[in-house]
PDB file of C-alpha atoms in Angstrom:
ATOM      1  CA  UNK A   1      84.035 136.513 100.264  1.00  0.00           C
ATOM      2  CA  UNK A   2      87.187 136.559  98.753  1.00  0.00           C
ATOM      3  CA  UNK A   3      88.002 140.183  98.120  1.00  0.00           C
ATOM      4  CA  UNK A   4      88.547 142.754 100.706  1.00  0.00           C
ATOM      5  CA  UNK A   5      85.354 144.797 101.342  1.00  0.00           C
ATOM      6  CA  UNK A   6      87.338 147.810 102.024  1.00  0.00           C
ATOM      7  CA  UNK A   7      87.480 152.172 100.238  1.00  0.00           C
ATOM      8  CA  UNK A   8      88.395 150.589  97.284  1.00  0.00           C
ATOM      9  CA  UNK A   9      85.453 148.783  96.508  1.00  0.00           C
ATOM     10  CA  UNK A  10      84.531 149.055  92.609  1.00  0.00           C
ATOM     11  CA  UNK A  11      81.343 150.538  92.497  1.00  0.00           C
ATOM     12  CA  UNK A  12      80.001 147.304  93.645  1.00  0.00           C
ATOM     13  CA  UNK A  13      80.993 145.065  91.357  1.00  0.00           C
ATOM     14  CA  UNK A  14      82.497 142.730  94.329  1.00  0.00           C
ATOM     15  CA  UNK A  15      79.216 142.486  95.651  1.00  0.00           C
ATOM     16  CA  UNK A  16      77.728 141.147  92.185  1.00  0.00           C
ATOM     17  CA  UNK A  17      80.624 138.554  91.758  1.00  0.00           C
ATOM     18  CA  UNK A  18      80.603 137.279  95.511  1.00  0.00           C
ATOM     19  CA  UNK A  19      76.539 136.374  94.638  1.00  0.00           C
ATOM     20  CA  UNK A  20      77.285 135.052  91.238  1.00  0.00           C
ATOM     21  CA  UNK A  21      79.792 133.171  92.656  1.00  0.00           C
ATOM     22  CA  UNK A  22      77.325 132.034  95.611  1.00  0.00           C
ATOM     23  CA  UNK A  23      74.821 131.267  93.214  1.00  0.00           C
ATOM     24  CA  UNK A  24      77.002 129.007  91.031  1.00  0.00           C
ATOM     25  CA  UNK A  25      78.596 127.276  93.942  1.00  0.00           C
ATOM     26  CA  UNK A  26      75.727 126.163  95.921  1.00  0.00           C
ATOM     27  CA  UNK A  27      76.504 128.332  98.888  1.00  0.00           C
ATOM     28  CA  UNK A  28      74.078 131.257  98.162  1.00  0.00           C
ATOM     29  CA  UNK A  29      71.327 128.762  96.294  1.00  0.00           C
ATOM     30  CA  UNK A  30      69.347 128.956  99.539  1.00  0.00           C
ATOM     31  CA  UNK A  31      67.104 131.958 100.101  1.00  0.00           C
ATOM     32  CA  UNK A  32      69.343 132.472 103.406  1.00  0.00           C
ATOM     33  CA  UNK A  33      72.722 132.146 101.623  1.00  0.00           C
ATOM     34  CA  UNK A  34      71.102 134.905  99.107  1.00  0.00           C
ATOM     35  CA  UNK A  35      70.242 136.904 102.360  1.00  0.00           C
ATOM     36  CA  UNK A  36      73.452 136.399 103.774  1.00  0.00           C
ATOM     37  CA  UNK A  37      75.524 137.531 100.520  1.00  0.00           C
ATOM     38  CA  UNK A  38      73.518 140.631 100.445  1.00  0.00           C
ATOM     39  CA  UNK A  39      73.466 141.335 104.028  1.00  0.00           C
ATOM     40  CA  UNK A  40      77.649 141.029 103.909  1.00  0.00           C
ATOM     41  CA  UNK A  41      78.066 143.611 101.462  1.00  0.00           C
ATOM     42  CA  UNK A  42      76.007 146.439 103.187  1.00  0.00           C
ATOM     43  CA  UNK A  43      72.391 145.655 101.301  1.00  0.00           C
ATOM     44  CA  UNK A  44      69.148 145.963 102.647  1.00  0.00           C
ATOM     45  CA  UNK A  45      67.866 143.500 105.331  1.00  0.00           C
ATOM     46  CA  UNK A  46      66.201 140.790 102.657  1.00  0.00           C
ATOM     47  CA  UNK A  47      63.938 137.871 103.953  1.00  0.00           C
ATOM     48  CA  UNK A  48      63.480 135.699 100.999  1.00  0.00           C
ATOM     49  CA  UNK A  49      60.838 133.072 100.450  1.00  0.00           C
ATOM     50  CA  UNK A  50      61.591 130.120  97.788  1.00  0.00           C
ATOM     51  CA  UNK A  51      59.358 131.734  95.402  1.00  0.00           C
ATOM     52  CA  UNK A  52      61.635 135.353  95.711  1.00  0.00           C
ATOM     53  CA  UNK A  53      64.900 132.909  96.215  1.00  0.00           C
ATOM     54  CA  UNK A  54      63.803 131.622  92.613  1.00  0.00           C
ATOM     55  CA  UNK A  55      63.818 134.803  91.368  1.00  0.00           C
ATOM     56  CA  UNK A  56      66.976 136.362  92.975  1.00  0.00           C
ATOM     57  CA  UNK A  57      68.752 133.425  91.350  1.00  0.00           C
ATOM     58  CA  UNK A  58      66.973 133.944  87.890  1.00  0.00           C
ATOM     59  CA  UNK A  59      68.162 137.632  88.451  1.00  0.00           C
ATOM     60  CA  UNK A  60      71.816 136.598  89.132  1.00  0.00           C
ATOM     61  CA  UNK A  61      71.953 134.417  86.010  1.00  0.00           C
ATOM     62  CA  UNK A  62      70.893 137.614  83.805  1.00  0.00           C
ATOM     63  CA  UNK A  63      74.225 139.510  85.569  1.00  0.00           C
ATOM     64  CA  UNK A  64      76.592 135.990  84.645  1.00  0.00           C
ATOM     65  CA  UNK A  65      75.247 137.041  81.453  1.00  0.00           C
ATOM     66  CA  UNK A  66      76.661 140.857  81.203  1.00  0.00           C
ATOM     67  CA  UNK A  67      79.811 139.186  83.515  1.00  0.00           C
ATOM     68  CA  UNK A  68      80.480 137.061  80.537  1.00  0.00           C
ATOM     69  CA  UNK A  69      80.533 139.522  78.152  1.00  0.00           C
ATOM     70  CA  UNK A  70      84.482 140.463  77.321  1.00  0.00           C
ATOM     71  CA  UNK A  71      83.574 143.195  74.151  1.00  0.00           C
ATOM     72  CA  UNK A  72      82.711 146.578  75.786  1.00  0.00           C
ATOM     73  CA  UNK A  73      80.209 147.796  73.097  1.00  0.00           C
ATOM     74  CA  UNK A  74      78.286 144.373  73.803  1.00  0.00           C
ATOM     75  CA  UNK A  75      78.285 145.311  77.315  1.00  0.00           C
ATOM     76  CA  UNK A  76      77.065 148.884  77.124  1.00  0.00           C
ATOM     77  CA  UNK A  77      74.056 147.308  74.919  1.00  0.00           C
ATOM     78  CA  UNK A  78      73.177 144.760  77.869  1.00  0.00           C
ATOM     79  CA  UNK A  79      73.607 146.908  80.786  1.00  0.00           C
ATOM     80  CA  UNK A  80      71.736 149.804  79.155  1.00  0.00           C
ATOM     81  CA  UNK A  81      68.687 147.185  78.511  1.00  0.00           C
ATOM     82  CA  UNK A  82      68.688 146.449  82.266  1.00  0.00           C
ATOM     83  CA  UNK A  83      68.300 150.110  82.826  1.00  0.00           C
ATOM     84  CA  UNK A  84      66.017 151.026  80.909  1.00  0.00           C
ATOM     85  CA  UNK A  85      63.671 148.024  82.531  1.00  0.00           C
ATOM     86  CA  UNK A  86      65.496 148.801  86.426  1.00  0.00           C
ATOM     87  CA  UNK A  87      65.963 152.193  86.397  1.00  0.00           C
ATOM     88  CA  UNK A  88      68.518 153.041  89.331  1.00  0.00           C
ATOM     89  CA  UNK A  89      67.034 155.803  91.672  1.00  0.00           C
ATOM     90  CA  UNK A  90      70.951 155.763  93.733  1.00  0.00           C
ATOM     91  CA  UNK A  91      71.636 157.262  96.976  1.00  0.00           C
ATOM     92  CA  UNK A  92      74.577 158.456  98.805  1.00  0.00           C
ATOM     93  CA  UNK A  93      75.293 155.758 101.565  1.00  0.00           C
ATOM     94  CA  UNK A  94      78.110 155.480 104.097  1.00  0.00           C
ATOM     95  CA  UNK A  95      78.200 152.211 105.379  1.00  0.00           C
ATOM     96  CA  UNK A  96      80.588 151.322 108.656  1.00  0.00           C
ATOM     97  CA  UNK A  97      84.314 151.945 108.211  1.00  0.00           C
ATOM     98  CA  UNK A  98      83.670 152.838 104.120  1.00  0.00           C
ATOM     99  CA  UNK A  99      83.544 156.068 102.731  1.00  0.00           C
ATOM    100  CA  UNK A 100      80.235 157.840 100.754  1.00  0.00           C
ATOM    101  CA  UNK A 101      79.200 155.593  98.281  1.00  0.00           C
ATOM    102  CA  UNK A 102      76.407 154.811  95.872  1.00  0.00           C
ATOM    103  CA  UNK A 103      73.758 152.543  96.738  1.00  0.00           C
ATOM    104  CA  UNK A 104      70.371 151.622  94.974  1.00  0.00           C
ATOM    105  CA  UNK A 105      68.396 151.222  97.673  1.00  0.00           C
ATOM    106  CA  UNK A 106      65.753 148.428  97.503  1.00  0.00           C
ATOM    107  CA  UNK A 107      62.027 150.524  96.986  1.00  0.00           C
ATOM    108  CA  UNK A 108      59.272 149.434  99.301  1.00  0.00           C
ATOM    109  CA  UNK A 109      57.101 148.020  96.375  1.00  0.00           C
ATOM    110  CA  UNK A 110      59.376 146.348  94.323  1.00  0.00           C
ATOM    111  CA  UNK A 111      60.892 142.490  94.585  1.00  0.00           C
ATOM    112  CA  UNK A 112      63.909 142.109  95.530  1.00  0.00           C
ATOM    113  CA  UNK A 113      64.532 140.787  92.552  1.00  0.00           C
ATOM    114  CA  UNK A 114      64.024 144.378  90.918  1.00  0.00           C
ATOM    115  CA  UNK A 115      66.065 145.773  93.633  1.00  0.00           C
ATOM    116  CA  UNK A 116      69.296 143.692  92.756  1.00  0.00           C
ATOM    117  CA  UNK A 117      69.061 143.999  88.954  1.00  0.00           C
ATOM    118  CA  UNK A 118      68.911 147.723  89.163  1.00  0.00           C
ATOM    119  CA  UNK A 119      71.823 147.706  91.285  1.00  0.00           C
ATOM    120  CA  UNK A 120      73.411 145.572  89.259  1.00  0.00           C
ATOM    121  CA  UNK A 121      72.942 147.668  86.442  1.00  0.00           C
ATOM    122  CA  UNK A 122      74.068 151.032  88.164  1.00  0.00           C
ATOM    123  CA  UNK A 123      77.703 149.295  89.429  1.00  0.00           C
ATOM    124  CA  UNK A 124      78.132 148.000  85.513  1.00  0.00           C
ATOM    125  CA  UNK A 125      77.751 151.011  83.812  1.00  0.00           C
ATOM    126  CA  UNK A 126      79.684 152.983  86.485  1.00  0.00           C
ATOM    127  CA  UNK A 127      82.358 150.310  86.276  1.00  0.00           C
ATOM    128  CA  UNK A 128      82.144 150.251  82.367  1.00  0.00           C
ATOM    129  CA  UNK A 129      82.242 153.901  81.720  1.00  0.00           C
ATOM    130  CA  UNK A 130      85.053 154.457  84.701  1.00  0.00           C
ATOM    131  CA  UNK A 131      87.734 151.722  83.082  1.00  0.00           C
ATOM    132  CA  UNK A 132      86.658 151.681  79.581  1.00  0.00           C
ATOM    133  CA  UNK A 133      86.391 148.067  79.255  1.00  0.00           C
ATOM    134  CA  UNK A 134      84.531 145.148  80.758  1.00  0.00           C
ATOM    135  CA  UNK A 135      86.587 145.271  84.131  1.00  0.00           C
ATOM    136  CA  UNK A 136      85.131 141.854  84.850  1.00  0.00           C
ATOM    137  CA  UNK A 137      85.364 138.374  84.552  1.00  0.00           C
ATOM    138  CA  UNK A 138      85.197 134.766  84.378  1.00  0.00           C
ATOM    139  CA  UNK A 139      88.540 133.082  85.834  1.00  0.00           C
ATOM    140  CA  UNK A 140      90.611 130.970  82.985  1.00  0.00           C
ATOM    141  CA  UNK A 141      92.076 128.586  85.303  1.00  0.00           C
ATOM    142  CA  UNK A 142      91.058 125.061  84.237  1.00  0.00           C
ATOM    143  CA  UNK A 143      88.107 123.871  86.632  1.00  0.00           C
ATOM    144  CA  UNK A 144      87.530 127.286  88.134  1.00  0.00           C
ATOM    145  CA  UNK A 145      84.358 129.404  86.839  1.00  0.00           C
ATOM    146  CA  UNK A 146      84.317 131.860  89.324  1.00  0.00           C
ATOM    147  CA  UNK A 147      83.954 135.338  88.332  1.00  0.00           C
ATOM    148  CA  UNK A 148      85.830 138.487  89.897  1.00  0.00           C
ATOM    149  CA  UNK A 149      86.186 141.949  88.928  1.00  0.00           C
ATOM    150  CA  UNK A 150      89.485 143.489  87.798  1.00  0.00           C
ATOM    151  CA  UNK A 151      90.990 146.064  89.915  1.00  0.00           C
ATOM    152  CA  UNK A 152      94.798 146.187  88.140  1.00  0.00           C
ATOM    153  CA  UNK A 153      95.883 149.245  86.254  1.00  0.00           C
ATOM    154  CA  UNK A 154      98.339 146.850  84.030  1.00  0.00           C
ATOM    155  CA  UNK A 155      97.316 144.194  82.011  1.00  0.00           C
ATOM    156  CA  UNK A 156      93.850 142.153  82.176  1.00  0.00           C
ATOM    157  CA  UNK A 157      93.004 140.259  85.084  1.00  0.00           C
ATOM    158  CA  UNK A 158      92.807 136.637  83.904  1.00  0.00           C
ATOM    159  CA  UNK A 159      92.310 135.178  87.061  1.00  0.00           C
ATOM    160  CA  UNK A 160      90.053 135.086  90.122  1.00  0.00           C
ATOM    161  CA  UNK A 161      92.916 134.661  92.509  1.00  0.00           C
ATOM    162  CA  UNK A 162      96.570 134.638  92.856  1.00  0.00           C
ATOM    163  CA  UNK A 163      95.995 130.950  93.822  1.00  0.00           C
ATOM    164  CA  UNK A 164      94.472 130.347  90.572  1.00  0.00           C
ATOM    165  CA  UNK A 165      97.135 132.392  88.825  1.00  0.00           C
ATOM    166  CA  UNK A 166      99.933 130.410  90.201  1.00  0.00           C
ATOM    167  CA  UNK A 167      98.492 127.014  89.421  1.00  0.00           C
ATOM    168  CA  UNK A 168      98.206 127.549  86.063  1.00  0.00           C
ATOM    169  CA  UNK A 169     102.003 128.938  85.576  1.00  0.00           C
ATOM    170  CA  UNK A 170     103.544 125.936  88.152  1.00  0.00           C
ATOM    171  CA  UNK A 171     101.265 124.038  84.937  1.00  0.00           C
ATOM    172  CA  UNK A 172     102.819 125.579  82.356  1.00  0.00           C
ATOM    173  CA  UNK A 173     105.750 125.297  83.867  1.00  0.00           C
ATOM    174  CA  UNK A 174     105.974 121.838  84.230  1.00  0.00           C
ATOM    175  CA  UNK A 175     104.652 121.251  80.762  1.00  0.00           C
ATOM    176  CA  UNK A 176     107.675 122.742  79.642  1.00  0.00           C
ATOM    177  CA  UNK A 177     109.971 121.569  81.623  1.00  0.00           C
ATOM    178  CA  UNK A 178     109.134 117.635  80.026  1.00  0.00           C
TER     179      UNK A 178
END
């Protein structure tokens, strides 16, 4: 987990990128990795089989979809298509050392696959209509796809990291420095 887990925490969005990001890397592919990305961000207890891993990871391909997505309109389309299939039935939650937030907590009879898209959709569209734009994602750093969610008040996050950030101006740098 590379961002801080901490009050400022948008609307979940963290949470979504640290499993896409899981997902894509190989270190949340297992149904314990998916369990243990969950479990970090304050989820409900999950205990995955391969067939429910499958799907989790099916699920978190649909959300690199909407994370993809740069025009807002495009994004409002998406995300109100996963609600209308997952509604979100939120609750007020505090978790340790955070303050009262919303959580879609996972219902008794549905997958856990069901659970995580209609969270998903919940902390987009309170992300969405909160900034205005698609606050999110993918970094443009040559050989880097991981996604992160945008946080700055100033100009769009382009970047997952500072680290990624930096390489590419020491790059661009150099490039102009021959």
């Amino acid at each position: 987990m590379d961002q801080q887990l901490a009050d400022d925490n948008p609307r979940g969005l963290y949470f979504l990128a640290d499993l896409v990001n899981a997902v894509q890397d190989g270190s949340g592919a297992t149904p314990e990795g998916l369990e243990a990305v969950v479990e970090a961000h304050g989820g409900p207890s999950l205990r995955l089989t391969e067939t429910t891993g499958e799907e989790i990871r099916e699920a978190v391909a649909v959300i690199a979809g909407i994370l993809d997505i740069k025009d807002e309109d495009s994004a409002a389309e998406a995300i109100n298509a996963l609600l209308d299939r997952y509604p979100a039935r939120p609750r007020l939650v505090r978790l340790p050392e955070r303050r009262w937030s919303l959580h879609t907590p996972a219902p008794h009879d549905a997958q856990p696959a069901q659970w995580l898209l209609s969270t998903a959709a919940l902390a987009l569209a309170l992300w969405l209509s909160e900034r205005g734009y698609c606050a999110w994602g993918r970094c443009a750093a040559p050989g880097c796809d991981r996604y992160f969610t945008d946080t700055g008040r100033r100009a769009p996050q382009r970047y997952c990291s500072a680290r990624c950030g930096t390489r590419v101006r020491v790059a661009a740098h150099r490039n102009r420095s021959r």
